[in-house]
PDB file of C-alpha atoms in Angstrom:
ATOM      1  CA  TYR A1361      -0.434 -19.683 -27.245  1.00 92.00           C
ATOM      2  CA  ILE A1362       0.544 -16.543 -25.835  1.00 89.00           C
ATOM      3  CA  PHE A1363       3.432 -17.414 -22.870  1.00 93.00           C
ATOM      4  CA  PHE A1364       3.909 -15.802 -19.427  1.00 90.00           C
ATOM      5  CA  LEU A1365       6.418 -15.973 -17.867  1.00 86.00           C
ATOM      6  CA  ASN A1366       7.761 -15.282 -14.178  1.00 72.00           C
ATOM      7  CA  TYR A1367       4.680 -12.544 -14.715  1.00 74.00           C
ATOM      8  CA  SER A1368       3.653 -11.446 -10.760  1.00 69.00           C
ATOM      9  CA  TRP A1369      -0.401 -10.006 -11.890  1.00 72.00           C
ATOM     10  CA  LEU A1370      -4.109  -9.949 -12.834  1.00 76.00           C
ATOM     11  CA  VAL A1371      -4.327 -10.350 -16.398  1.00 82.00           C
ATOM     12  CA  PRO A1372      -7.416  -7.903 -16.526  1.00 80.00           C
ATOM     13  CA  LEU A1373     -10.566 -10.033 -18.178  1.00 80.00           C
ATOM     14  CA  ARG A1374     -11.256  -7.979 -21.089  1.00 80.00           C
ATOM     15  CA  THR A1375      -7.694  -8.795 -22.604  1.00 82.00           C
ATOM     16  CA  LEU A1376      -7.664 -12.313 -21.735  1.00 79.00           C
ATOM     17  CA  ALA A1377     -10.794 -12.743 -23.897  1.00 79.00           C
ATOM     18  CA  LEU A1378      -8.965 -11.417 -26.897  1.00 78.00           C
ATOM     19  CA  MET A1379      -6.336 -13.929 -26.412  1.00 76.00           C
ATOM     20  CA  HIS A1380      -6.423 -17.751 -27.487  1.00 82.00           C
ATOM     21  CA  GLU A1381      -4.687 -19.654 -25.449  1.00 91.00           C
ATOM     22  CA  PRO A1382      -2.784 -17.409 -22.542  1.00 92.00           C
ATOM     23  CA  ILE A1383      -0.012 -20.195 -20.716  1.00 95.00           C
ATOM     24  CA  ASN A1384       0.789 -19.307 -17.644  1.00 95.00           C
ATOM     25  CA  PHE A1385       4.284 -20.854 -15.384  1.00 96.00           C
ATOM     26  CA  HIS A1386       4.130 -20.519 -12.195  1.00 96.00           C
ATOM     27  CA  CYS A1387       6.294 -21.773  -9.401  1.00 96.00           C
ATOM     28  CA  THR A1388       4.389 -24.753  -7.895  1.00 97.00           C
ATOM     29  CA  PRO A1389       3.031 -28.022  -8.349  1.00 98.00           C
ATOM     30  CA  LEU A1390      -1.185 -26.311  -8.419  1.00 98.00           C
ATOM     31  CA  PRO A1391      -3.379 -26.261  -6.528  1.00 98.00           C
ATOM     32  CA  PHE A1392      -0.628 -25.697  -3.738  1.00 98.00           C
ATOM     33  CA  GLY A1393       0.866 -22.400  -3.662  1.00 97.00           C
ATOM     34  CA  GLN A1394      -1.711 -20.658  -5.791  1.00 96.00           C
ATOM     35  CA  GLY A1395      -1.051 -16.552  -5.612  1.00 94.00           C
ATOM     36  CA  GLY A1396       1.733 -14.484  -5.574  1.00 92.00           C
ATOM     37  CA  ALA A1397       5.451 -14.784  -4.979  1.00 94.00           C
ATOM     38  CA  PRO A1398       5.478 -18.805  -5.173  1.00 96.00           C
ATOM     39  CA  ILE A1399       9.472 -19.512  -5.109  1.00 96.00           C
ATOM     40  CA  GLU A1400       9.678 -17.269  -1.427  1.00 96.00           C
ATOM     41  CA  ASN A1401       6.897 -18.919   0.108  1.00 96.00           C
ATOM     42  CA  MET A1402       8.088 -22.085  -0.699  1.00 97.00           C
ATOM     43  CA  ILE A1403      11.208 -21.418   0.714  1.00 97.00           C
ATOM     44  CA  LEU A1404       9.300 -19.881   3.877  1.00 95.00           C
ATOM     45  CA  ARG A1405       8.017 -23.245   3.987  1.00 96.00           C
ATOM     46  CA  ASP A1406      11.164 -25.141   4.035  1.00 97.00           C
ATOM     47  CA  PHE A1407      11.036 -27.466   0.801  1.00 98.00           C
ATOM     48  CA  GLU A1408      14.425 -27.613  -1.130  1.00 98.00           C
ATOM     49  CA  GLU A1409      12.890 -27.623  -4.652  1.00 98.00           C
ATOM     50  CA  THR A1410       9.675 -26.914  -6.886  1.00 98.00           C
ATOM     51  CA  VAL A1411       8.595 -27.583 -10.152  1.00 98.00           C
ATOM     52  CA  ILE A1412       7.387 -24.921 -12.898  1.00 98.00           C
ATOM     53  CA  THR A1413       3.849 -25.649 -13.835  1.00 98.00           C
ATOM     54  CA  ALA A1414       2.017 -24.543 -17.063  1.00 98.00           C
ATOM     55  CA  HIS A1415      -1.873 -23.546 -16.750  1.00 97.00           C
ATOM     56  CA  ARG A1416      -4.289 -22.145 -18.750  1.00 95.00           C
ATOM     57  CA  MET A1417      -4.986 -18.006 -16.954  1.00 92.00           C
ATOM     58  CA  THR A1418      -8.361 -17.605 -16.306  1.00 90.00           C
ATOM     59  CA  ALA A1419     -10.168 -15.342 -14.588  1.00 86.00           C
ATOM     60  CA  GLU A1420      -8.970 -16.439 -11.071  1.00 90.00           C
ATOM     61  CA  LEU A1421      -5.218 -16.230 -10.288  1.00 91.00           C
ATOM     62  CA  ASP A1422      -3.637 -19.560 -11.245  1.00 95.00           C
ATOM     63  CA  ALA A1423      -6.032 -21.491 -11.195  1.00 95.00           C
ATOM     64  CA  GLY A1424      -6.567 -22.592 -14.637  1.00 96.00           C
ATOM     65  CA  PRO A1425      -5.975 -26.123 -16.098  1.00 98.00           C
ATOM     66  CA  ILE A1426      -2.619 -27.358 -16.022  1.00 98.00           C
ATOM     67  CA  TYR A1427      -1.213 -28.077 -19.531  1.00 98.00           C
ATOM     68  CA  GLY A1428       1.562 -29.870 -17.322  1.00 98.00           C
ATOM     69  CA  THR A1429       4.923 -29.814 -15.493  1.00 98.00           C
ATOM     70  CA  ARG A1430       8.771 -29.955 -14.966  1.00 98.00           C
ATOM     71  CA  GLY A1431      10.577 -31.169 -12.176  1.00 97.00           C
ATOM     72  CA  PRO A1432      12.328 -30.904  -9.848  1.00 98.00           C
ATOM     73  CA  ILE A1433      13.585 -28.090  -9.523  1.00 98.00           C
ATOM     74  CA  SER A1434      16.120 -26.852  -7.069  1.00 98.00           C
ATOM     75  CA  LEU A1435      15.616 -23.565  -4.496  1.00 98.00           C
ATOM     76  CA  ALA A1436      19.401 -23.755  -3.584  1.00 97.00           C
ATOM     77  CA  GLY A1437      21.160 -20.433  -3.887  1.00 95.00           C
ATOM     78  CA  THR A1438      20.671 -16.858  -5.154  1.00 94.00           C
ATOM     79  CA  LYS A1439      17.765 -15.693  -6.870  1.00 92.00           C
ATOM     80  CA  GLU A1440      19.461 -15.319  -9.843  1.00 93.00           C
ATOM     81  CA  GLN A1441      20.398 -18.978  -9.708  1.00 95.00           C
ATOM     82  CA  ILE A1442      16.911 -20.402  -9.208  1.00 96.00           C
ATOM     83  CA  LEU A1443      15.216 -18.661 -12.077  1.00 94.00           C
ATOM     84  CA  GLU A1444      18.037 -20.008 -13.830  1.00 96.00           C
ATOM     85  CA  ARG A1445      16.766 -22.993 -13.394  1.00 97.00           C
ATOM     86  CA  PHE A1446      13.021 -22.483 -14.208  1.00 96.00           C
ATOM     87  CA  ILE A1447      15.377 -22.334 -18.398  1.00 96.00           C
ATOM     88  CA  ASP A1448      15.518 -25.611 -19.354  1.00 98.00           C
ATOM     89  CA  PRO A1449      12.162 -26.878 -18.071  1.00 98.00           C
ATOM     90  CA  VAL A1450      10.547 -23.851 -19.580  1.00 98.00           C
ATOM     91  CA  CYS A1451      11.287 -23.888 -23.117  1.00 98.00           C
ATOM     92  CA  ASP A1452      10.437 -27.612 -22.890  1.00 98.00           C
ATOM     93  CA  LEU A1453       6.835 -27.084 -21.958  1.00 98.00           C
ATOM     94  CA  ILE A1454       6.846 -24.174 -24.150  1.00 98.00           C
ATOM     95  CA  THR A1455       8.365 -26.682 -27.726  1.00 98.00           C
ATOM     96  CA  TRP A1456       6.273 -29.912 -26.036  1.00 98.00           C
ATOM     97  CA  ILE A1457       2.648 -27.389 -25.994  1.00 98.00           C
ATOM     98  CA  VAL A1458       3.452 -25.981 -29.239  1.00 97.00           C
ATOM     99  CA  THR A1459       4.112 -29.317 -30.796  1.00 98.00           C
ATOM    100  CA  GLU A1460       1.791 -31.597 -29.230  1.00 97.00           C
ATOM    101  CA  ASN A1461      -1.211 -28.856 -28.478  1.00 96.00           C
ATOM    102  CA  PRO A1462      -1.994 -30.545 -25.572  1.00 97.00           C
ATOM    103  CA  GLU A1463      -5.979 -30.305 -24.305  1.00 97.00           C
ATOM    104  CA  PRO A1464      -4.765 -28.274 -19.968  1.00 98.00           C
ATOM    105  CA  VAL A1465      -6.220 -30.623 -17.500  1.00 98.00           C
ATOM    106  CA  PRO A1466      -8.381 -29.305 -14.027  1.00 98.00           C
ATOM    107  CA  GLN A1467      -6.307 -28.740 -10.999  1.00 98.00           C
ATOM    108  CA  VAL A1468      -6.750 -31.540  -8.678  1.00 97.00           C
ATOM    109  CA  GLY A1469      -5.793 -31.679  -5.421  1.00 97.00           C
ATOM    110  CA  GLU A1470      -5.743 -29.016  -1.907  1.00 97.00           C
ATOM    111  CA  VAL A1471      -5.544 -25.486  -2.840  1.00 98.00           C
ATOM    112  CA  VAL A1472      -3.020 -23.611  -0.878  1.00 98.00           C
ATOM    113  CA  LEU A1473      -3.138 -19.684  -2.023  1.00 97.00           C
ATOM    114  CA  PHE A1474       0.183 -17.896  -0.812  1.00 96.00           C
ATOM    115  CA  LYS A1475       0.298 -14.536  -0.023  1.00 94.00           C
ATOM    116  CA  ARG A1476       2.692 -11.612  -1.939  1.00 91.00           C
ATOM    117  CA  LEU A1477       5.320 -10.602   0.237  1.00 92.00           C
ATOM    118  CA  PRO A1478       5.254  -6.823   1.052  1.00 93.00           C
ATOM    119  CA  HIS A1479       7.765  -4.809  -1.360  1.00 91.00           C
ATOM    120  CA  ASP A1480       9.953  -4.519   1.971  1.00 94.00           C
ATOM    121  CA  ALA A1481       9.455  -8.508   3.707  1.00 93.00           C
ATOM    122  CA  TYR A1482      10.400  -9.219  -0.056  1.00 92.00           C
ATOM    123  CA  VAL A1483      14.099  -7.493  -0.602  1.00 92.00           C
ATOM    124  CA  LYS A1484      15.296  -8.274   2.796  1.00 93.00           C
ATOM    125  CA  PHE A1485      13.978 -12.211   2.160  1.00 93.00           C
ATOM    126  CA  TRP A1486      16.614 -12.597  -1.327  1.00 94.00           C
ATOM    127  CA  GLU A1487      19.394 -10.111   0.717  1.00 93.00           C
ATOM    128  CA  MET A1488      19.290 -12.599   3.591  1.00 90.00           C
ATOM    129  CA  ARG A1489      19.875 -15.107   1.121  1.00 86.00           C
ATOM    130  CA  THR A1490      23.075 -13.689  -1.238  1.00 75.00           C
TER     131      THR A1490
END
């Protein structure tokens, strides 16, 4: 396994093809929230909590089959406080995946795409929350 934590860029297809099992951790209940700035977009949509979803990375952003989720995770507080709450659930998912070797299942439900925030909007968003 190769785990990507809080990763915000597409991995080139050529690189993905070389990896045995690339797994990303995404801060929404996929397929809801595929795309950029998941934490910020959840807060902007008035969600008070979310989950962390472990999914296989594929050619399509955040659309790969799901290994599992953990949560709920509170979206209250600063960026650092929120990210700190993801540590234990991510560690739990990694341990479970490595020890149980589960088969990921296809995503089910309506796809809701999130757009990445422009850098200045991203900075302003977190400045307003501190």
